[in-house]
XYZ file of C-alpha atoms in Angstrom:
185
model
C 0.912 -12.945 -16.020
C -2.782 -12.048 -15.768
C -3.803 -8.382 -15.971
C -7.212 -7.153 -14.826
C -8.121 -3.594 -15.781
C -10.206 -2.720 -12.726
C -10.793 0.961 -13.572
C -9.764 3.357 -16.329
C -10.897 6.948 -16.744
C -8.596 9.444 -18.436
C -5.162 9.020 -16.864
C -6.645 7.364 -13.748
C -6.139 3.603 -13.811
C -6.245 0.630 -11.458
C -4.353 -2.302 -12.968
C -4.375 -5.562 -11.021
C -2.018 -8.519 -11.484
C -3.389 -11.279 -9.188
C -0.372 -13.585 -9.642
C 2.476 -11.144 -10.296
C 5.058 -12.878 -8.083
C 5.936 -16.551 -8.417
C 6.372 -17.064 -4.663
C 5.111 -15.479 -1.468
C 7.594 -13.481 0.602
C 5.250 -13.156 3.588
C 7.347 -15.127 6.109
C 10.649 -13.509 5.110
C 9.158 -10.001 5.339
C 7.433 -10.709 8.667
C 10.758 -11.757 10.187
C 13.168 -9.366 8.450
C 11.560 -5.913 8.666
C 11.716 -3.654 11.762
C 7.967 -3.434 12.436
C 6.550 -0.820 14.817
C 3.126 0.404 15.900
C 2.817 4.197 15.757
C 0.451 6.550 17.513
C -1.823 8.564 15.233
C -4.005 11.548 16.005
C -7.579 11.458 14.693
C -10.250 14.012 15.521
C -8.206 15.346 18.439
C -7.575 11.943 20.033
C -4.431 9.808 20.025
C -4.760 6.126 19.072
C -2.425 3.271 18.222
C -2.292 2.836 14.469
C -4.358 -0.317 13.645
C -1.436 -2.050 11.900
C 2.333 -2.379 12.142
C 4.516 -0.396 9.742
C 8.092 0.043 8.556
C 9.519 2.761 6.274
C 12.378 2.683 3.771
C 13.438 5.705 1.721
C 13.881 9.473 2.194
C 12.511 11.149 5.329
C 8.706 11.180 5.203
C 5.754 12.364 7.323
C 2.069 11.391 7.300
C -0.634 11.701 10.006
C 1.962 13.250 12.365
C 4.138 10.136 12.012
C 7.712 11.125 11.201
C 9.955 8.589 9.484
C 13.679 9.384 9.216
C 15.594 8.470 6.086
C 16.118 4.712 6.003
C 18.115 2.620 3.526
C 16.075 0.004 1.669
C 16.216 -3.572 2.895
C 17.786 -6.015 0.348
C 14.601 -8.118 0.266
C 12.593 -5.038 -0.756
C 15.120 -4.272 -3.503
C 14.604 -7.798 -4.836
C 10.803 -7.407 -4.784
C 11.062 -4.002 -6.511
C 13.084 -5.254 -9.514
C 10.143 -6.675 -11.519
C 8.027 -3.622 -10.582
C 10.624 -1.275 -12.037
C 10.937 -3.427 -15.153
C 7.161 -3.422 -15.696
C 6.487 0.250 -14.926
C 9.823 1.959 -15.692
C 8.938 4.223 -12.738
C 11.677 5.513 -10.378
C 10.345 4.218 -7.041
C 12.614 5.345 -4.172
C 10.571 4.489 -1.076
C 8.467 1.716 0.470
C 5.879 1.883 3.229
C 5.483 -1.656 4.570
C 2.196 -2.453 6.325
C 1.640 -5.538 8.462
C -2.029 -6.375 9.055
C -1.908 -9.037 11.754
C -5.544 -10.111 11.409
C -8.937 -8.855 10.208
C -9.117 -6.314 13.038
C -6.093 -4.419 11.680
C -7.298 -1.913 9.135
C -6.860 1.482 7.519
C -9.633 4.066 7.165
C -10.472 6.195 4.130
C -7.541 8.360 3.019
C -5.462 9.426 0.030
C -1.687 9.145 -0.236
C -1.212 12.713 -1.419
C 1.326 14.329 0.889
C 3.147 17.247 -0.797
C 6.480 15.393 -1.036
C 4.919 12.379 -2.801
C 4.753 11.897 -6.558
C 1.165 10.669 -6.951
C 1.632 9.592 -10.581
C 2.000 5.942 -9.575
C 1.919 3.881 -6.387
C 2.532 0.133 -6.630
C 0.815 -1.967 -3.964
C 2.135 -5.498 -3.382
C 0.353 -8.088 -1.205
C 1.837 -11.139 0.484
C -0.173 -13.330 2.862
C -3.917 -13.430 3.460
C -6.404 -12.005 0.968
C -8.227 -8.781 1.925
C -10.774 -6.545 0.249
C -9.310 -3.142 -0.653
C -11.731 -0.312 -1.455
C -11.581 2.899 -3.465
C -14.104 5.743 -3.171
C -14.476 8.685 -5.548
C -14.291 12.027 -3.737
C -16.746 13.515 -6.272
C -19.368 10.845 -6.953
C -18.991 8.475 -3.999
C -18.549 5.524 -6.406
C -16.912 2.584 -4.599
C -14.634 0.013 -6.233
C -13.704 -3.166 -4.311
C -10.739 -5.400 -5.148
C -9.880 -8.681 -3.440
C -6.084 -8.480 -3.097
C -4.531 -11.946 -3.130
C -1.171 -13.315 -1.997
C 1.584 -12.501 -4.560
C -0.485 -9.779 -6.231
C 0.336 -6.322 -7.575
C -2.041 -3.363 -7.840
C -0.879 -0.326 -9.808
C -2.605 2.938 -8.871
C -2.060 5.491 -11.652
C -3.126 9.079 -10.809
C -5.668 7.853 -8.214
C -4.603 9.839 -5.142
C -6.099 13.260 -5.906
C -9.681 12.271 -6.778
C -10.050 9.004 -4.870
C -9.641 7.701 -1.334
C -8.846 4.113 -0.411
C -9.319 1.953 2.675
C -8.717 -1.524 4.049
C -11.815 -2.144 6.209
C -11.926 -4.414 9.222
C -13.246 -7.896 8.501
C -14.282 -10.996 10.425
C -14.167 -13.194 7.307
C -10.419 -13.272 6.785
C -8.195 -13.278 9.819
C -5.059 -14.362 7.967
C -2.096 -12.003 8.409
C -1.136 -9.904 5.411
C 1.819 -7.726 4.462
C 1.301 -4.905 2.008
C 4.199 -2.998 0.442
C 3.450 0.359 -1.175
C 6.265 1.423 -3.471
C 6.325 5.196 -3.957
C 8.428 8.092 -5.193
C 9.291 10.847 -2.728
C 10.515 14.094 -4.330
């Protein structure tokens, strides 16, 4: 298993495993999860979220989107096993994101809601490759990572001082599913 140390500064780390999983679960996830497109409010206007999502775990709210408590899907439990073995972190929730093509995206933000443990978020990619970006809130430094099918990105202590985004692209229109394993307290 290859490990790329993308960024390390104090307790902040981005660790990337480009071939963490032996097989892609894209098709199974696309068919099995209850995908929905939410409305989000940005700068006083309501828009459709530019991706499909599904939530599993305790009740959770972000960007005025309210997710009720939802039991984890068995496929997600299977995917989480090697993550828990590697990290020994008590993940109890998953936000699943379905980017249907290069027009689906996510703007700059941090996953730092009060109920979230920001110590570690594990990001798993299945499907098409996309460039994921981080931006320092203090210096403006930008880090870009090309997330590949079957990959794992571990974000240690990155949510308070950094933002991240998945920009629109015309280069890669392959669909992609991203699973962000988290701990809600």
